[in-house]
C-alpha cells in the first residue's frame, strides 16, 4: 500500500491558514467542492462593526460585495443573528442585491427567517414572557438603581439591556447579570450574555440549533461559521458536532475580544475587516480554477 496522499496547499493568503487540523480539513472541503458548502455568519461584530448604538450598525464596507461575489459559487449563504431578521436585512443592505438572490437571514437565533427569494419574514407570535419582561424592565432597572447608563433595546422576540454607555460598562454589566437572570426566570426566559449586553429571550432556540437545521435543509457537504461573541458558542458547538457526523467545518472568530470563542476557533481574523477579506479571498477562484 502506498502512502496516503498529502493535502494540497490551499490557494488563499497564508493569513487565512487555519491553526487546527480540523479547520484545515474544513477549508479543504470547502475549496474542493464549493457548490456543497454553506457559508454562515453572525451579523454584529462579524459582518458589521460593533458600535455604541446598535441602531447605527451597518454592514462593514465591502461585506455585501464580498457576499454577492461568493454566494453564486457556494450552496448557500446564511446570516444567523440575534437581531430581528428584517432589521438585519435593512442594516446589512442585503435586499435586492445581485448575487444574493438566495440569501437567507435567520433572525432571533433562528426563530425568524427572511428569504431573498420571497423578500418576506416568517416569524412566530411573540413569547408572552418577553412581553411581560419588556413591560417590567424600565421600573425594574430604576428600582435597582441601574437605569443610569443602561438602556433597553426592543427586539420583538426578545428584549436586551445594554451597558456600553455606562460610566463603568463592565461593572454595570456584571452587576445586572444576577437580577436580570432572576427577572428572566420569573417569565420563563433565559439570559444570553454578549459584549456589554444581556438579552432576555425564550429558551429552546439558539444559533447552534438554527445552524444545524439549516445545514441539513440545504444538504451541505461542508460548513464555515464566523462569529464574534458568546451567542456564537452554540454555533461553534454545532459545527464541532457536525464534524463527528462526517461534515467538515471551519470555525472563524472575528476578533479576539471574547476568549471563550477565539480559543475554540480554527482561524481568528481581524474583526469584520478580516471577515470581509476572507470572504473576498474565497470568492476569487484559485489560479487555473
PDB file of C-alpha atoms in Angstrom:
ATOM      1  CA  UNK A   1       0.000   0.000   0.000  1.00  0.00           C
ATOM      2  CA  UNK A   2       1.328   3.439  -0.858  1.00  0.00           C
ATOM      3  CA  UNK A   3       1.435   6.375   1.499  1.00  0.00           C
ATOM      4  CA  UNK A   4      -1.670   8.492   1.986  1.00  0.00           C
ATOM      5  CA  UNK A   5      -1.850  11.490  -0.348  1.00  0.00           C
ATOM      6  CA  UNK A   6      -0.876  14.729   1.310  1.00  0.00           C
ATOM      7  CA  UNK A   7      -3.363  17.619   1.332  1.00  0.00           C
ATOM      8  CA  UNK A   8      -2.564  20.262  -1.216  1.00  0.00           C
ATOM      9  CA  UNK A   9      -1.834  23.813  -0.038  1.00  0.00           C
ATOM     10  CA  UNK A  10      -4.915  25.985  -0.201  1.00  0.00           C
ATOM     11  CA  UNK A  11      -4.801  28.920  -2.613  1.00  0.00           C
ATOM     12  CA  UNK A  12      -5.652  31.591  -0.015  1.00  0.00           C
ATOM     13  CA  UNK A  13      -3.233  34.051   1.603  1.00  0.00           C
ATOM     14  CA  UNK A  14      -1.286  32.485   4.469  1.00  0.00           C
ATOM     15  CA  UNK A  15      -3.146  34.747   6.926  1.00  0.00           C
ATOM     16  CA  UNK A  16      -6.170  32.507   6.309  1.00  0.00           C
ATOM     17  CA  UNK A  17      -4.436  29.227   7.134  1.00  0.00           C
ATOM     18  CA  UNK A  18      -6.443  27.519   9.919  1.00  0.00           C
ATOM     19  CA  UNK A  19      -4.469  26.708  13.052  1.00  0.00           C
ATOM     20  CA  UNK A  20      -6.076  23.305  13.583  1.00  0.00           C
ATOM     21  CA  UNK A  21      -6.176  20.083  11.548  1.00  0.00           C
ATOM     22  CA  UNK A  22      -9.983  20.069  11.681  1.00  0.00           C
ATOM     23  CA  UNK A  23     -10.067  23.630  10.401  1.00  0.00           C
ATOM     24  CA  UNK A  24      -7.676  22.818   7.574  1.00  0.00           C
ATOM     25  CA  UNK A  25      -9.852  19.846   6.640  1.00  0.00           C
ATOM     26  CA  UNK A  26     -12.922  22.088   6.673  1.00  0.00           C
ATOM     27  CA  UNK A  27     -11.290  24.674   4.435  1.00  0.00           C
ATOM     28  CA  UNK A  28     -10.013  21.988   2.055  1.00  0.00           C
ATOM     29  CA  UNK A  29     -13.515  20.537   1.733  1.00  0.00           C
ATOM     30  CA  UNK A  30     -14.984  23.986   1.070  1.00  0.00           C
ATOM     31  CA  UNK A  31     -12.425  24.726  -1.634  1.00  0.00           C
ATOM     32  CA  UNK A  32     -12.691  21.288  -3.221  1.00  0.00           C
ATOM     33  CA  UNK A  33     -16.488  21.425  -3.541  1.00  0.00           C
ATOM     34  CA  UNK A  34     -17.694  24.999  -3.022  1.00  0.00           C
ATOM     35  CA  UNK A  35     -21.057  24.133  -4.566  1.00  0.00           C
ATOM     36  CA  UNK A  36     -21.753  21.965  -1.496  1.00  0.00           C
ATOM     37  CA  UNK A  37     -20.529  24.499   1.074  1.00  0.00           C
ATOM     38  CA  UNK A  38     -22.643  26.558   3.460  1.00  0.00           C
ATOM     39  CA  UNK A  39     -21.260  29.928   4.499  1.00  0.00           C
ATOM     40  CA  UNK A  40     -22.962  31.043   7.719  1.00  0.00           C
ATOM     41  CA  UNK A  41     -22.170  34.276   9.519  1.00  0.00           C
ATOM     42  CA  UNK A  42     -23.187  36.309  12.529  1.00  0.00           C
ATOM     43  CA  UNK A  43     -24.043  39.973  11.857  1.00  0.00           C
ATOM     44  CA  UNK A  44     -22.926  42.371  14.618  1.00  0.00           C
ATOM     45  CA  UNK A  45     -19.193  42.120  15.223  1.00  0.00           C
ATOM     46  CA  UNK A  46     -18.744  39.815  12.240  1.00  0.00           C
ATOM     47  CA  UNK A  47     -20.275  41.427   9.158  1.00  0.00           C
ATOM     48  CA  UNK A  48     -20.752  44.763  10.930  1.00  0.00           C
ATOM     49  CA  UNK A  49     -18.517  46.637  13.349  1.00  0.00           C
ATOM     50  CA  UNK A  50     -19.676  46.936  16.963  1.00  0.00           C
ATOM     51  CA  UNK A  51     -20.933  50.488  17.570  1.00  0.00           C
ATOM     52  CA  UNK A  52     -22.202  52.206  20.752  1.00  0.00           C
ATOM     53  CA  UNK A  53     -25.740  52.452  19.371  1.00  0.00           C
ATOM     54  CA  UNK A  54     -26.905  49.174  17.757  1.00  0.00           C
ATOM     55  CA  UNK A  55     -29.422  51.114  15.678  1.00  0.00           C
ATOM     56  CA  UNK A  56     -26.472  52.691  13.861  1.00  0.00           C
ATOM     57  CA  UNK A  57     -24.948  49.331  12.957  1.00  0.00           C
ATOM     58  CA  UNK A  58     -24.345  48.781   9.266  1.00  0.00           C
ATOM     59  CA  UNK A  59     -22.523  46.161   7.212  1.00  0.00           C
ATOM     60  CA  UNK A  60     -18.788  46.716   7.032  1.00  0.00           C
ATOM     61  CA  UNK A  61     -17.630  48.357   3.774  1.00  0.00           C
ATOM     62  CA  UNK A  62     -17.177  45.640   1.190  1.00  0.00           C
ATOM     63  CA  UNK A  63     -19.150  42.994   3.108  1.00  0.00           C
ATOM     64  CA  UNK A  64     -22.167  42.940   0.803  1.00  0.00           C
ATOM     65  CA  UNK A  65     -19.992  42.959  -2.294  1.00  0.00           C
ATOM     66  CA  UNK A  66     -17.901  40.059  -0.965  1.00  0.00           C
ATOM     67  CA  UNK A  67     -21.012  38.050  -0.098  1.00  0.00           C
ATOM     68  CA  UNK A  68     -22.542  38.742  -3.513  1.00  0.00           C
ATOM     69  CA  UNK A  69     -19.372  37.547  -5.224  1.00  0.00           C
ATOM     70  CA  UNK A  70     -19.146  34.402  -3.097  1.00  0.00           C
ATOM     71  CA  UNK A  71     -22.817  33.377  -2.935  1.00  0.00           C
ATOM     72  CA  UNK A  72     -23.135  32.116  -6.548  1.00  0.00           C
ATOM     73  CA  UNK A  73     -20.177  29.782  -6.007  1.00  0.00           C
ATOM     74  CA  UNK A  74     -21.469  28.028  -2.867  1.00  0.00           C
ATOM     75  CA  UNK A  75     -24.536  26.009  -1.873  1.00  0.00           C
ATOM     76  CA  UNK A  76     -25.921  28.722   0.355  1.00  0.00           C
ATOM     77  CA  UNK A  77     -25.113  31.821   2.376  1.00  0.00           C
ATOM     78  CA  UNK A  78     -26.946  32.442   5.645  1.00  0.00           C
ATOM     79  CA  UNK A  79     -26.750  35.222   8.197  1.00  0.00           C
ATOM     80  CA  UNK A  80     -27.631  33.954  11.699  1.00  0.00           C
ATOM     81  CA  UNK A  81     -28.224  36.736  14.186  1.00  0.00           C
ATOM     82  CA  UNK A  82     -29.910  37.607  17.436  1.00  0.00           C
ATOM     83  CA  UNK A  83     -31.442  40.640  15.756  1.00  0.00           C
ATOM     84  CA  UNK A  84     -34.882  40.536  14.167  1.00  0.00           C
ATOM     85  CA  UNK A  85     -34.424  39.175  10.654  1.00  0.00           C
ATOM     86  CA  UNK A  86     -35.912  42.260   8.990  1.00  0.00           C
ATOM     87  CA  UNK A  87     -33.633  44.583  10.948  1.00  0.00           C
ATOM     88  CA  UNK A  88     -30.542  42.618   9.928  1.00  0.00           C
ATOM     89  CA  UNK A  89     -31.654  42.749   6.285  1.00  0.00           C
ATOM     90  CA  UNK A  90     -32.178  46.503   6.484  1.00  0.00           C
ATOM     91  CA  UNK A  91     -28.968  47.323   8.354  1.00  0.00           C
ATOM     92  CA  UNK A  92     -26.995  44.909   6.196  1.00  0.00           C
ATOM     93  CA  UNK A  93     -28.366  46.258   2.932  1.00  0.00           C
ATOM     94  CA  UNK A  94     -28.956  42.699   1.713  1.00  0.00           C
ATOM     95  CA  UNK A  95     -32.259  43.074  -0.148  1.00  0.00           C
ATOM     96  CA  UNK A  96     -32.260  43.298  -3.924  1.00  0.00           C
ATOM     97  CA  UNK A  97     -28.515  42.753  -4.321  1.00  0.00           C
ATOM     98  CA  UNK A  98     -27.477  40.862  -7.484  1.00  0.00           C
ATOM     99  CA  UNK A  99     -25.771  37.662  -6.399  1.00  0.00           C
ATOM    100  CA  UNK A 100     -27.715  37.431  -3.141  1.00  0.00           C
ATOM    101  CA  UNK A 101     -30.964  36.226  -4.685  1.00  0.00           C
ATOM    102  CA  UNK A 102     -30.935  33.144  -2.445  1.00  0.00           C
ATOM    103  CA  UNK A 103     -29.584  34.675   0.776  1.00  0.00           C
ATOM    104  CA  UNK A 104     -31.312  33.534   3.970  1.00  0.00           C
ATOM    105  CA  UNK A 105     -31.292  35.537   7.204  1.00  0.00           C
ATOM    106  CA  UNK A 106     -32.177  33.594  10.345  1.00  0.00           C
ATOM    107  CA  UNK A 107     -33.101  36.209  12.946  1.00  0.00           C
ATOM    108  CA  UNK A 108     -33.736  35.879  16.669  1.00  0.00           C
ATOM    109  CA  UNK A 109     -31.378  32.902  16.766  1.00  0.00           C
ATOM    110  CA  UNK A 110     -33.397  31.134  14.094  1.00  0.00           C
ATOM    111  CA  UNK A 111     -36.908  31.921  15.369  1.00  0.00           C
ATOM    112  CA  UNK A 112     -37.424  34.244  12.381  1.00  0.00           C
ATOM    113  CA  UNK A 113     -36.494  33.719   8.746  1.00  0.00           C
ATOM    114  CA  UNK A 114     -36.123  36.079   5.805  1.00  0.00           C
ATOM    115  CA  UNK A 115     -35.576  34.632   2.332  1.00  0.00           C
ATOM    116  CA  UNK A 116     -34.368  36.837  -0.504  1.00  0.00           C
ATOM    117  CA  UNK A 117     -36.490  34.708  -2.863  1.00  0.00           C
ATOM    118  CA  UNK A 118     -39.733  35.877  -1.265  1.00  0.00           C
ATOM    119  CA  UNK A 119     -38.480  39.060   0.380  1.00  0.00           C
ATOM    120  CA  UNK A 120     -40.646  38.322   3.399  1.00  0.00           C
ATOM    121  CA  UNK A 121     -40.092  37.453   7.059  1.00  0.00           C
ATOM    122  CA  UNK A 122     -41.681  34.435   8.703  1.00  0.00           C
ATOM    123  CA  UNK A 123     -41.958  34.857  12.468  1.00  0.00           C
ATOM    124  CA  UNK A 124     -43.855  33.264  15.348  1.00  0.00           C
ATOM    125  CA  UNK A 125     -46.016  35.218  17.763  1.00  0.00           C
ATOM    126  CA  UNK A 126     -44.077  37.000  20.494  1.00  0.00           C
ATOM    127  CA  UNK A 127     -43.436  34.902  23.613  1.00  0.00           C
ATOM    128  CA  UNK A 128     -45.698  36.130  26.444  1.00  0.00           C
ATOM    129  CA  UNK A 129     -42.739  36.152  28.812  1.00  0.00           C
ATOM    130  CA  UNK A 130     -40.913  38.596  26.540  1.00  0.00           C
ATOM    131  CA  UNK A 131     -43.921  40.883  26.521  1.00  0.00           C
ATOM    132  CA  UNK A 132     -44.151  40.756  30.322  1.00  0.00           C
ATOM    133  CA  UNK A 133     -40.424  41.340  30.838  1.00  0.00           C
ATOM    134  CA  UNK A 134     -40.465  44.225  28.359  1.00  0.00           C
ATOM    135  CA  UNK A 135     -43.223  45.943  30.326  1.00  0.00           C
ATOM    136  CA  UNK A 136     -41.464  45.373  33.649  1.00  0.00           C
ATOM    137  CA  UNK A 137     -37.903  46.297  32.683  1.00  0.00           C
ATOM    138  CA  UNK A 138     -37.985  50.133  32.938  1.00  0.00           C
ATOM    139  CA  UNK A 139     -39.299  50.102  36.510  1.00  0.00           C
ATOM    140  CA  UNK A 140     -37.117  47.106  37.375  1.00  0.00           C
ATOM    141  CA  UNK A 141     -33.905  48.854  36.304  1.00  0.00           C
ATOM    142  CA  UNK A 142     -34.919  52.026  38.072  1.00  0.00           C
ATOM    143  CA  UNK A 143     -35.745  50.106  41.256  1.00  0.00           C
ATOM    144  CA  UNK A 144     -32.279  48.517  41.477  1.00  0.00           C
ATOM    145  CA  UNK A 145     -30.515  51.785  40.630  1.00  0.00           C
ATOM    146  CA  UNK A 146     -29.302  50.529  37.252  1.00  0.00           C
ATOM    147  CA  UNK A 147     -31.217  52.886  34.991  1.00  0.00           C
ATOM    148  CA  UNK A 148     -28.407  55.430  34.576  1.00  0.00           C
ATOM    149  CA  UNK A 149     -26.055  54.310  31.806  1.00  0.00           C
ATOM    150  CA  UNK A 150     -28.084  51.259  30.794  1.00  0.00           C
ATOM    151  CA  UNK A 151     -30.687  51.210  28.064  1.00  0.00           C
ATOM    152  CA  UNK A 152     -33.230  48.827  26.618  1.00  0.00           C
ATOM    153  CA  UNK A 153     -33.278  47.567  23.033  1.00  0.00           C
ATOM    154  CA  UNK A 154     -36.584  46.254  21.722  1.00  0.00           C
ATOM    155  CA  UNK A 155     -36.019  43.132  19.611  1.00  0.00           C
ATOM    156  CA  UNK A 156     -39.502  41.788  19.003  1.00  0.00           C
ATOM    157  CA  UNK A 157     -38.895  38.163  20.000  1.00  0.00           C
ATOM    158  CA  UNK A 158     -36.505  39.301  22.743  1.00  0.00           C
ATOM    159  CA  UNK A 159     -35.508  42.342  24.779  1.00  0.00           C
ATOM    160  CA  UNK A 160     -31.959  43.406  25.616  1.00  0.00           C
ATOM    161  CA  UNK A 161     -30.250  45.631  28.182  1.00  0.00           C
ATOM    162  CA  UNK A 162     -27.037  47.356  27.099  1.00  0.00           C
ATOM    163  CA  UNK A 163     -24.401  48.839  29.412  1.00  0.00           C
ATOM    164  CA  UNK A 164     -21.988  50.199  26.801  1.00  0.00           C
ATOM    165  CA  UNK A 165     -22.907  53.809  27.667  1.00  0.00           C
ATOM    166  CA  UNK A 166     -22.439  53.397  31.431  1.00  0.00           C
ATOM    167  CA  UNK A 167     -19.599  55.149  33.255  1.00  0.00           C
ATOM    168  CA  UNK A 168     -18.122  51.716  34.010  1.00  0.00           C
ATOM    169  CA  UNK A 169     -19.672  49.442  31.356  1.00  0.00           C
ATOM    170  CA  UNK A 170     -18.111  46.190  32.574  1.00  0.00           C
ATOM    171  CA  UNK A 171     -19.078  46.769  36.192  1.00  0.00           C
ATOM    172  CA  UNK A 172     -22.622  47.689  35.153  1.00  0.00           C
ATOM    173  CA  UNK A 173     -22.816  44.563  33.011  1.00  0.00           C
ATOM    174  CA  UNK A 174     -21.672  42.263  35.809  1.00  0.00           C
ATOM    175  CA  UNK A 175     -23.992  43.908  38.355  1.00  0.00           C
ATOM    176  CA  UNK A 176     -27.005  43.172  36.120  1.00  0.00           C
ATOM    177  CA  UNK A 177     -26.287  39.503  35.456  1.00  0.00           C
ATOM    178  CA  UNK A 178     -27.950  38.121  38.602  1.00  0.00           C
ATOM    179  CA  UNK A 179     -31.003  40.418  38.823  1.00  0.00           C
ATOM    180  CA  UNK A 180     -31.791  40.081  35.118  1.00  0.00           C
ATOM    181  CA  UNK A 181     -31.369  36.333  35.402  1.00  0.00           C
ATOM    182  CA  UNK A 182     -33.959  36.308  38.181  1.00  0.00           C
ATOM    183  CA  UNK A 183     -36.314  38.520  36.170  1.00  0.00           C
ATOM    184  CA  UNK A 184     -35.946  36.266  33.129  1.00  0.00           C
ATOM    185  CA  UNK A 185     -36.600  33.120  35.161  1.00  0.00           C
ATOM    186  CA  UNK A 186     -39.834  34.579  36.537  1.00  0.00           C
ATOM    187  CA  UNK A 187     -41.118  34.966  32.993  1.00  0.00           C
ATOM    188  CA  UNK A 188     -39.869  31.663  31.591  1.00  0.00           C
ATOM    189  CA  UNK A 189     -36.966  33.243  29.707  1.00  0.00           C
ATOM    190  CA  UNK A 190     -33.205  32.820  29.615  1.00  0.00           C
ATOM    191  CA  UNK A 191     -30.464  35.453  29.573  1.00  0.00           C
ATOM    192  CA  UNK A 192     -27.980  35.431  26.691  1.00  0.00           C
ATOM    193  CA  UNK A 193     -24.862  37.466  27.585  1.00  0.00           C
ATOM    194  CA  UNK A 194     -22.966  39.313  24.882  1.00  0.00           C
ATOM    195  CA  UNK A 195     -20.448  42.114  24.594  1.00  0.00           C
ATOM    196  CA  UNK A 196     -21.840  44.516  27.239  1.00  0.00           C
ATOM    197  CA  UNK A 197     -25.391  43.376  26.538  1.00  0.00           C
ATOM    198  CA  UNK A 198     -27.730  40.953  28.301  1.00  0.00           C
ATOM    199  CA  UNK A 199     -30.581  39.630  26.192  1.00  0.00           C
ATOM    200  CA  UNK A 200     -33.743  38.102  27.624  1.00  0.00           C
ATOM    201  CA  UNK A 201     -35.232  35.591  25.201  1.00  0.00           C
ATOM    202  CA  UNK A 202     -37.258  32.363  25.108  1.00  0.00           C
ATOM    203  CA  UNK A 203     -35.433  29.086  25.758  1.00  0.00           C
ATOM    204  CA  UNK A 204     -35.036  26.373  23.161  1.00  0.00           C
ATOM    205  CA  UNK A 205     -33.647  28.484  20.317  1.00  0.00           C
ATOM    206  CA  UNK A 206     -30.016  29.300  19.695  1.00  0.00           C
ATOM    207  CA  UNK A 207     -27.632  29.720  16.805  1.00  0.00           C
ATOM    208  CA  UNK A 208     -26.463  26.133  17.093  1.00  0.00           C
ATOM    209  CA  UNK A 209     -29.950  24.721  16.606  1.00  0.00           C
ATOM    210  CA  UNK A 210     -30.597  27.137  13.728  1.00  0.00           C
ATOM    211  CA  UNK A 211     -27.308  26.304  12.028  1.00  0.00           C
ATOM    212  CA  UNK A 212     -27.631  22.513  12.348  1.00  0.00           C
ATOM    213  CA  UNK A 213     -31.172  22.582  10.970  1.00  0.00           C
ATOM    214  CA  UNK A 214     -30.160  24.747   8.022  1.00  0.00           C
ATOM    215  CA  UNK A 215     -27.127  22.563   7.225  1.00  0.00           C
ATOM    216  CA  UNK A 216     -29.484  19.614   6.907  1.00  0.00           C
ATOM    217  CA  UNK A 217     -32.057  21.609   4.955  1.00  0.00           C
ATOM    218  CA  UNK A 218     -29.576  22.514   2.224  1.00  0.00           C
ATOM    219  CA  UNK A 219     -27.684  19.207   2.377  1.00  0.00           C
ATOM    220  CA  UNK A 220     -24.370  20.975   2.906  1.00  0.00           C
ATOM    221  CA  UNK A 221     -21.207  18.934   2.490  1.00  0.00           C
ATOM    222  CA  UNK A 222     -19.125  21.437   4.466  1.00  0.00           C
ATOM    223  CA  UNK A 223     -19.792  24.499   6.578  1.00  0.00           C
ATOM    224  CA  UNK A 224     -17.970  27.685   7.510  1.00  0.00           C
ATOM    225  CA  UNK A 225     -19.302  29.593  10.511  1.00  0.00           C
ATOM    226  CA  UNK A 226     -17.979  33.006  11.558  1.00  0.00           C
ATOM    227  CA  UNK A 227     -18.929  34.812  14.767  1.00  0.00           C
ATOM    228  CA  UNK A 228     -17.506  37.060  17.449  1.00  0.00           C
ATOM    229  CA  UNK A 229     -19.464  36.736  20.692  1.00  0.00           C
ATOM    230  CA  UNK A 230     -20.803  34.373  23.339  1.00  0.00           C
ATOM    231  CA  UNK A 231     -24.028  33.903  21.384  1.00  0.00           C
ATOM    232  CA  UNK A 232     -21.923  32.187  18.705  1.00  0.00           C
ATOM    233  CA  UNK A 233     -20.580  29.497  21.048  1.00  0.00           C
ATOM    234  CA  UNK A 234     -23.647  27.342  20.359  1.00  0.00           C
ATOM    235  CA  UNK A 235     -22.981  27.564  16.614  1.00  0.00           C
ATOM    236  CA  UNK A 236     -19.352  26.573  17.171  1.00  0.00           C
ATOM    237  CA  UNK A 237     -20.578  23.563  19.161  1.00  0.00           C
ATOM    238  CA  UNK A 238     -22.941  22.643  16.335  1.00  0.00           C
ATOM    239  CA  UNK A 239     -20.099  22.674  13.802  1.00  0.00           C
ATOM    240  CA  UNK A 240     -17.960  20.538  16.107  1.00  0.00           C
ATOM    241  CA  UNK A 241     -20.814  18.008  16.342  1.00  0.00           C
ATOM    242  CA  UNK A 242     -21.323  18.063  12.570  1.00  0.00           C
ATOM    243  CA  UNK A 243     -17.655  17.174  12.174  1.00  0.00           C
ATOM    244  CA  UNK A 244     -18.234  13.993  14.169  1.00  0.00           C
ATOM    245  CA  UNK A 245     -21.012  13.165  11.698  1.00  0.00           C
ATOM    246  CA  UNK A 246     -18.681  13.499   8.713  1.00  0.00           C
ATOM    247  CA  UNK A 247     -19.418  17.098   7.679  1.00  0.00           C
ATOM    248  CA  UNK A 248     -16.167  19.112   7.680  1.00  0.00           C
ATOM    249  CA  UNK A 249     -16.328  22.587   9.151  1.00  0.00           C
ATOM    250  CA  UNK A 250     -14.270  25.729   9.575  1.00  0.00           C
ATOM    251  CA  UNK A 251     -14.749  27.889  12.683  1.00  0.00           C
ATOM    252  CA  UNK A 252     -13.801  31.549  12.243  1.00  0.00           C
ATOM    253  CA  UNK A 253     -13.659  34.096  15.061  1.00  0.00           C
ATOM    254  CA  UNK A 254     -13.997  37.769  14.182  1.00  0.00           C
ATOM    255  CA  UNK A 255     -11.517  39.456  16.521  1.00  0.00           C
ATOM    256  CA  UNK A 256     -10.263  38.102  19.845  1.00  0.00           C
ATOM    257  CA  UNK A 257     -12.287  40.163  22.328  1.00  0.00           C
ATOM    258  CA  UNK A 258     -14.123  37.028  23.526  1.00  0.00           C
ATOM    259  CA  UNK A 259     -11.544  34.386  24.528  1.00  0.00           C
ATOM    260  CA  UNK A 260     -14.249  31.734  25.034  1.00  0.00           C
ATOM    261  CA  UNK A 261     -14.848  31.891  21.292  1.00  0.00           C
ATOM    262  CA  UNK A 262     -11.396  32.790  19.979  1.00  0.00           C
ATOM    263  CA  UNK A 263      -9.803  29.871  21.839  1.00  0.00           C
ATOM    264  CA  UNK A 264     -12.135  27.417  20.067  1.00  0.00           C
ATOM    265  CA  UNK A 265     -11.722  28.911  16.596  1.00  0.00           C
ATOM    266  CA  UNK A 266      -9.724  27.317  13.807  1.00  0.00           C
ATOM    267  CA  UNK A 267      -9.000  30.756  12.418  1.00  0.00           C
ATOM    268  CA  UNK A 268      -9.055  34.193  14.071  1.00  0.00           C
ATOM    269  CA  UNK A 269      -9.313  37.184  11.746  1.00  0.00           C
ATOM    270  CA  UNK A 270      -9.079  40.911  12.385  1.00  0.00           C
ATOM    271  CA  UNK A 271     -12.714  41.740  13.054  1.00  0.00           C
ATOM    272  CA  UNK A 272     -15.256  42.474  10.303  1.00  0.00           C
ATOM    273  CA  UNK A 273     -12.500  43.774   8.034  1.00  0.00           C
ATOM    274  CA  UNK A 274     -10.795  40.395   8.312  1.00  0.00           C
ATOM    275  CA  UNK A 275     -14.068  38.571   7.672  1.00  0.00           C
ATOM    276  CA  UNK A 276     -14.618  40.626   4.522  1.00  0.00           C
ATOM    277  CA  UNK A 277     -11.073  39.862   3.362  1.00  0.00           C
ATOM    278  CA  UNK A 278     -11.637  36.140   3.941  1.00  0.00           C
ATOM    279  CA  UNK A 279     -14.941  36.154   2.057  1.00  0.00           C
ATOM    280  CA  UNK A 280     -13.311  38.042  -0.799  1.00  0.00           C
ATOM    281  CA  UNK A 281     -10.470  35.511  -0.954  1.00  0.00           C
ATOM    282  CA  UNK A 282     -12.938  32.622  -1.028  1.00  0.00           C
ATOM    283  CA  UNK A 283     -14.880  34.351  -3.809  1.00  0.00           C
ATOM    284  CA  UNK A 284     -11.786  34.547  -6.003  1.00  0.00           C
ATOM    285  CA  UNK A 285     -11.233  31.221  -7.768  1.00  0.00           C
ATOM    286  CA  UNK A 286      -7.689  29.839  -7.466  1.00  0.00           C
ATOM    287  CA  UNK A 287      -5.295  30.255 -10.314  1.00  0.00           C
ATOM    288  CA  UNK A 288      -6.306  27.956 -13.113  1.00  0.00           C
ATOM    289  CA  UNK A 289      -9.696  27.357 -11.419  1.00  0.00           C
TER     290      UNK A 289
END
